[in-house]
């Protein structure tokens, strides 16, 4: 929508129409009491490229169509996308997916113990970081490739598919071989080169919302993966930076129904990184189920008090059975059962 200034004359309106029509965009002139608006109907990118804001008599150019394309529920898809991971269906209306495990693979024993505990309690998948994107270069960076071996073993013993984060294209092949779902973390949501690499790997992707990204930016990031022909993208709301500092981040639960409305992709919630406090994880998980999320990804440890990373937010593995039951009960209130 091109809004002209109140002073714009007919010659200026005609010039805008001519410019639009020259590139095959249909122009509809709508005179108003104070100003004239011109509807530009055609490829939004093409209209943007014309830089109409610079033309005489133009006040504003307001995009009406949404900026994301392949992720949009308006375009291409009518049915919700269901991401299938070794028999688990993420995004299916009747299932709720519980991804659980340690923040980081610290040792074989630590990871195997958590894996067994979450598997017993009915988790759908195991999470665990091998390469950690730490805010400080002096913090523990993860065990790297040896951790992938541990995750492989955990999957073999428990049968749980494994989710782990890719931070660097250099590790892409090793990750693709070892894990079932490739996570792109909040800090890399706008690492477009990495998104394209992940798109080409062809593995299911768990894409987390950036710390300070809008949901529309999350959907455009998803477009980077989708355009490589990889349809299996799970979106994750994990809390954003706001003026509020009581919790580690502010969990934007409103993003969940918004995303369910505007995209065909599955949406899950990370209550662990959002809150930073294990006491808040269960209520936020129940809320995630109630608000229509397709699942949660949650941190669990046998001994969180000695964890090298994110100890205060990790649930005790010994509490995980009761936690899973409470969340499963809430999911059943909205017609879902644990996947
Ligand atoms: C994680 O899930 O391990 C993680 C680092 O989360 P985020 O990218 O959301 O901070
Ligand atoms: Mn963590």
mmCIF file with all atom_site columns, C-alpha atoms in Angstrom, residues 15 58 75 79 89 101 104 123 169 175 199 215 221 246 248 266 283 328:
data_model
loop_
_atom_site.group_PDB
_atom_site.id
_atom_site.type_symbol
_atom_site.label_atom_id
_atom_site.label_alt_id
_atom_site.label_comp_id
_atom_site.label_asym_id
_atom_site.label_entity_id
_atom_site.label_seq_id
_atom_site.pdbx_PDB_ins_code
_atom_site.Cartn_x
_atom_site.Cartn_y
_atom_site.Cartn_z
_atom_site.occupancy
_atom_site.B_iso_or_equiv
_atom_site.pdbx_formal_charge
_atom_site.auth_seq_id
_atom_site.auth_comp_id
_atom_site.auth_asym_id
_atom_site.auth_atom_id
_atom_site.pdbx_PDB_model_num
ATOM 1  C CA . UNK A 1 15  ? 4.092  8.757   -11.807 1.00 0.00 ? 15  UNK A CA 1
ATOM 2  C CA . UNK A 1 58  ? 5.034  9.424   -1.486  1.00 0.00 ? 58  UNK A CA 1
ATOM 3  C CA . UNK A 1 75  ? 0.894  -20.320 1.167   1.00 0.00 ? 75  UNK A CA 1
ATOM 4  C CA . UNK A 1 79  ? -2.439 -29.246 6.284   1.00 0.00 ? 79  UNK A CA 1
ATOM 5  C CA . UNK A 1 89  ? 5.050  -37.402 15.183  1.00 0.00 ? 89  UNK A CA 1
ATOM 6  C CA . UNK A 1 101 ? 17.839 -34.688 28.721  1.00 0.00 ? 101 UNK A CA 1
ATOM 7  C CA . UNK A 1 104 ? 25.279 -30.889 27.935  1.00 0.00 ? 104 UNK A CA 1
ATOM 8  C CA . UNK A 1 123 ? 10.000 -39.036 27.035  1.00 0.00 ? 123 UNK A CA 1
ATOM 9  C CA . UNK A 1 169 ? 29.089 -26.071 9.429   1.00 0.00 ? 169 UNK A CA 1
ATOM 10 C CA . UNK A 1 175 ? 26.217 -34.405 13.449  1.00 0.00 ? 175 UNK A CA 1
ATOM 11 C CA . UNK A 1 199 ? 18.509 -27.215 5.088   1.00 0.00 ? 199 UNK A CA 1
ATOM 12 C CA . UNK A 1 215 ? 8.239  -14.332 15.577  1.00 0.00 ? 215 UNK A CA 1
ATOM 13 C CA . UNK A 1 221 ? 14.722 -17.991 9.389   1.00 0.00 ? 221 UNK A CA 1
ATOM 14 C CA . UNK A 1 246 ? 13.094 -11.862 37.316  1.00 0.00 ? 246 UNK A CA 1
ATOM 15 C CA . UNK A 1 248 ? 16.305 -15.644 32.786  1.00 0.00 ? 248 UNK A CA 1
ATOM 16 C CA . UNK A 1 266 ? 5.069  -27.578 14.575  1.00 0.00 ? 266 UNK A CA 1
ATOM 17 C CA . UNK A 1 283 ? 4.002  -24.672 35.559  1.00 0.00 ? 283 UNK A CA 1
ATOM 18 C CA . UNK A 1 328 ? 0.855  -35.529 30.129  1.00 0.00 ? 328 UNK A CA 1
#
